[in-house]
Amino acid sequence: MTDPIKRFPRTLYTVGTEPDPRFSFANERTFLAWIRTSLALLAGGIALEALPLDIDDVLTATIAAALIMTGILSSVHAWWSWYRSEKAMRTGQPLPAATGTAPLAACLTLVGIAIGVAVLSR
């Protein structure tokens, strides 16, 4: 077995007991799904800024910045959510509630509305 002191983050692996590996792997898959979402948001923001679209430059830059910022925040959320869930499993606590889905949905809704308005106002 791996020495828990050499695992990162130490603050996580030095508390509680090892959970069933299936649960840790499921937690890791959720983390990776959030990372994929983050990468897609970053790519969408970069593509929106890079492609020659017939949309106002300020609006394009604003929407691209919103997508990029959401991608960055989603990756931070991914790690924080993974950490909280893993710690809860290790200490026998209830799993924390999902906190990132509503802000993500709200941001994407606003971005979608902004893109729709920009396209229709050409």
C-alpha atoms as a PDB file:
ATOM      1  CA  MET A   1       0.000   0.000   0.000  1.00  0.00           C
ATOM      2  CA  THR A   2       1.171   3.526  -0.759  1.00  0.00           C
ATOM      3  CA  ASP A   3       2.410   5.632   2.130  1.00  0.00           C
ATOM      4  CA  PRO A   4      -0.377   8.228   2.673  1.00  0.00           C
ATOM      5  CA  ILE A   5       2.178  10.940   3.419  1.00  0.00           C
ATOM      6  CA  LYS A   6       3.498  10.744  -0.168  1.00  0.00           C
ATOM      7  CA  ARG A   7       0.049  11.137  -1.741  1.00  0.00           C
ATOM      8  CA  PHE A   8      -1.267  14.534  -2.750  1.00  0.00           C
ATOM      9  CA  PRO A   9      -2.954  16.333  -1.121  1.00  0.00           C
ATOM     10  CA  ARG A  10      -1.600  15.274   2.256  1.00  0.00           C
ATOM     11  CA  THR A  11      -4.410  17.046   4.093  1.00  0.00           C
ATOM     12  CA  LEU A  12      -6.817  14.599   2.480  1.00  0.00           C
ATOM     13  CA  TYR A  13      -4.937  11.332   2.631  1.00  0.00           C
ATOM     14  CA  THR A  14      -3.915  11.628   6.276  1.00  0.00           C
ATOM     15  CA  VAL A  15      -7.530  11.633   7.565  1.00  0.00           C
ATOM     16  CA  GLY A  16     -10.049   8.833   7.854  1.00  0.00           C
ATOM     17  CA  THR A  17      -9.819   5.457   6.193  1.00  0.00           C
ATOM     18  CA  GLU A  18      -9.537   4.333   2.597  1.00  0.00           C
ATOM     19  CA  PRO A  19     -12.980   4.198   0.962  1.00  0.00           C
ATOM     20  CA  ASP A  20     -14.035   1.475  -1.428  1.00  0.00           C
ATOM     21  CA  PRO A  21     -11.941   2.053  -4.592  1.00  0.00           C
ATOM     22  CA  ARG A  22     -15.087   1.970  -6.741  1.00  0.00           C
ATOM     23  CA  PHE A  23     -16.341   5.118  -5.026  1.00  0.00           C
ATOM     24  CA  SER A  24     -13.002   6.883  -5.369  1.00  0.00           C
ATOM     25  CA  PHE A  25     -12.884   5.979  -9.064  1.00  0.00           C
ATOM     26  CA  ALA A  26     -16.460   7.270  -9.538  1.00  0.00           C
ATOM     27  CA  ASN A  27     -15.427  10.503  -7.825  1.00  0.00           C
ATOM     28  CA  GLU A  28     -12.440  10.742 -10.153  1.00  0.00           C
ATOM     29  CA  ARG A  29     -14.656  10.184 -13.213  1.00  0.00           C
ATOM     30  CA  THR A  30     -16.881  13.044 -12.070  1.00  0.00           C
ATOM     31  CA  PHE A  31     -13.784  15.219 -11.658  1.00  0.00           C
ATOM     32  CA  LEU A  32     -12.683  14.348 -15.193  1.00  0.00           C
ATOM     33  CA  ALA A  33     -16.153  15.138 -16.566  1.00  0.00           C
ATOM     34  CA  TRP A  34     -15.908  18.619 -15.042  1.00  0.00           C
ATOM     35  CA  ILE A  35     -12.422  18.989 -16.526  1.00  0.00           C
ATOM     36  CA  ARG A  36     -13.775  18.046 -19.980  1.00  0.00           C
ATOM     37  CA  THR A  37     -16.498  20.647 -19.526  1.00  0.00           C
ATOM     38  CA  SER A  38     -13.868  23.218 -18.552  1.00  0.00           C
ATOM     39  CA  LEU A  39     -11.793  22.425 -21.632  1.00  0.00           C
ATOM     40  CA  ALA A  40     -14.849  22.725 -23.883  1.00  0.00           C
ATOM     41  CA  LEU A  41     -15.717  26.115 -22.381  1.00  0.00           C
ATOM     42  CA  LEU A  42     -12.146  27.337 -22.829  1.00  0.00           C
ATOM     43  CA  ALA A  43     -12.077  26.095 -26.427  1.00  0.00           C
ATOM     44  CA  GLY A  44     -15.451  27.719 -27.131  1.00  0.00           C
ATOM     45  CA  GLY A  45     -14.274  31.050 -25.777  1.00  0.00           C
ATOM     46  CA  ILE A  46     -11.060  30.927 -27.771  1.00  0.00           C
ATOM     47  CA  ALA A  47     -12.891  29.862 -30.947  1.00  0.00           C
ATOM     48  CA  LEU A  48     -15.464  32.619 -30.538  1.00  0.00           C
ATOM     49  CA  GLU A  49     -12.707  35.214 -30.338  1.00  0.00           C
ATOM     50  CA  ALA A  50     -10.597  33.657 -33.118  1.00  0.00           C
ATOM     51  CA  LEU A  51     -13.264  33.096 -35.762  1.00  0.00           C
ATOM     52  CA  PRO A  52     -14.289  35.982 -38.030  1.00  0.00           C
ATOM     53  CA  LEU A  53     -17.945  36.299 -37.021  1.00  0.00           C
ATOM     54  CA  ASP A  54     -20.344  39.014 -38.086  1.00  0.00           C
ATOM     55  CA  ILE A  55     -20.992  40.047 -34.466  1.00  0.00           C
ATOM     56  CA  ASP A  56     -20.027  43.249 -32.661  1.00  0.00           C
ATOM     57  CA  ASP A  57     -16.400  42.993 -31.503  1.00  0.00           C
ATOM     58  CA  VAL A  58     -17.136  44.143 -27.955  1.00  0.00           C
ATOM     59  CA  LEU A  59     -19.949  41.619 -27.581  1.00  0.00           C
ATOM     60  CA  THR A  60     -17.777  38.852 -29.046  1.00  0.00           C
ATOM     61  CA  ALA A  61     -14.970  39.655 -26.617  1.00  0.00           C
ATOM     62  CA  THR A  62     -17.402  39.803 -23.690  1.00  0.00           C
ATOM     63  CA  ILE A  63     -18.987  36.460 -24.504  1.00  0.00           C
ATOM     64  CA  ALA A  64     -15.578  34.867 -25.141  1.00  0.00           C
ATOM     65  CA  ALA A  65     -14.307  36.203 -21.811  1.00  0.00           C
ATOM     66  CA  ALA A  66     -17.398  34.828 -20.045  1.00  0.00           C
ATOM     67  CA  LEU A  67     -16.830  31.386 -21.571  1.00  0.00           C
ATOM     68  CA  ILE A  68     -13.137  31.407 -20.695  1.00  0.00           C
ATOM     69  CA  MET A  69     -13.792  32.577 -17.123  1.00  0.00           C
ATOM     70  CA  THR A  70     -16.489  29.932 -16.704  1.00  0.00           C
ATOM     71  CA  GLY A  71     -14.028  27.310 -17.961  1.00  0.00           C
ATOM     72  CA  ILE A  72     -11.408  28.421 -15.452  1.00  0.00           C
ATOM     73  CA  LEU A  73     -13.894  28.470 -12.583  1.00  0.00           C
ATOM     74  CA  SER A  74     -15.243  25.059 -13.625  1.00  0.00           C
ATOM     75  CA  SER A  75     -11.788  23.521 -13.364  1.00  0.00           C
ATOM     76  CA  VAL A  76     -11.320  25.012  -9.892  1.00  0.00           C
ATOM     77  CA  HIS A  77     -14.767  23.713  -8.941  1.00  0.00           C
ATOM     78  CA  ALA A  78     -13.839  20.271 -10.276  1.00  0.00           C
ATOM     79  CA  TRP A  79     -10.882  19.971  -7.937  1.00  0.00           C
ATOM     80  CA  TRP A  80     -12.700  21.431  -4.940  1.00  0.00           C
ATOM     81  CA  SER A  81     -15.703  19.146  -5.459  1.00  0.00           C
ATOM     82  CA  TRP A  82     -13.448  16.094  -5.861  1.00  0.00           C
ATOM     83  CA  TYR A  83     -11.598  16.987  -2.651  1.00  0.00           C
ATOM     84  CA  ARG A  84     -14.779  17.529  -0.616  1.00  0.00           C
ATOM     85  CA  SER A  85     -16.346  14.277  -1.834  1.00  0.00           C
ATOM     86  CA  GLU A  86     -13.199  12.240  -1.252  1.00  0.00           C
ATOM     87  CA  LYS A  87     -12.829  13.676   2.245  1.00  0.00           C
ATOM     88  CA  ALA A  88     -16.469  12.917   3.055  1.00  0.00           C
ATOM     89  CA  MET A  89     -16.008   9.317   1.930  1.00  0.00           C
ATOM     90  CA  ARG A  90     -12.815   8.945   3.966  1.00  0.00           C
ATOM     91  CA  THR A  91     -14.402  10.322   7.134  1.00  0.00           C
ATOM     92  CA  GLY A  92     -17.782   8.589   6.790  1.00  0.00           C
ATOM     93  CA  GLN A  93     -19.695  11.855   6.327  1.00  0.00           C
ATOM     94  CA  PRO A  94     -22.574  12.405   3.897  1.00  0.00           C
ATOM     95  CA  LEU A  95     -21.482  13.465   0.442  1.00  0.00           C
ATOM     96  CA  PRO A  96     -21.673  17.227  -0.134  1.00  0.00           C
ATOM     97  CA  ALA A  97     -24.394  18.646  -2.332  1.00  0.00           C
ATOM     98  CA  ALA A  98     -23.633  19.500  -5.934  1.00  0.00           C
ATOM     99  CA  THR A  99     -22.806  23.202  -6.019  1.00  0.00           C
ATOM    100  CA  GLY A 100     -21.497  23.831  -9.526  1.00  0.00           C
ATOM    101  CA  THR A 101     -24.374  22.853 -11.739  1.00  0.00           C
ATOM    102  CA  ALA A 102     -26.672  25.848 -11.130  1.00  0.00           C
ATOM    103  CA  PRO A 103     -23.976  28.523 -11.693  1.00  0.00           C
ATOM    104  CA  LEU A 104     -22.775  26.690 -14.804  1.00  0.00           C
ATOM    105  CA  ALA A 105     -26.306  26.457 -16.192  1.00  0.00           C
ATOM    106  CA  ALA A 106     -26.959  30.135 -15.422  1.00  0.00           C
ATOM    107  CA  CYS A 107     -23.763  31.279 -17.128  1.00  0.00           C
ATOM    108  CA  LEU A 108     -24.363  29.148 -20.206  1.00  0.00           C
ATOM    109  CA  THR A 109     -27.954  30.385 -20.405  1.00  0.00           C
ATOM    110  CA  LEU A 110     -26.753  33.999 -20.341  1.00  0.00           C
ATOM    111  CA  VAL A 111     -24.067  33.272 -22.940  1.00  0.00           C
ATOM    112  CA  GLY A 112     -26.618  31.538 -25.157  1.00  0.00           C
ATOM    113  CA  ILE A 113     -29.021  34.460 -24.900  1.00  0.00           C
ATOM    114  CA  ALA A 114     -26.213  36.927 -25.673  1.00  0.00           C
ATOM    115  CA  ILE A 115     -25.134  34.950 -28.745  1.00  0.00           C
ATOM    116  CA  GLY A 116     -28.759  34.658 -29.893  1.00  0.00           C
ATOM    117  CA  VAL A 117     -29.334  38.392 -29.516  1.00  0.00           C
ATOM    118  CA  ALA A 118     -26.059  39.158 -31.308  1.00  0.00           C
ATOM    119  CA  VAL A 119     -26.899  36.895 -34.245  1.00  0.00           C
ATOM    120  CA  LEU A 120     -30.473  38.152 -34.565  1.00  0.00           C
ATOM    121  CA  SER A 121     -29.456  41.817 -34.397  1.00  0.00           C
ATOM    122  CA  ARG A 122     -27.109  41.624 -37.408  1.00  0.00           C
END
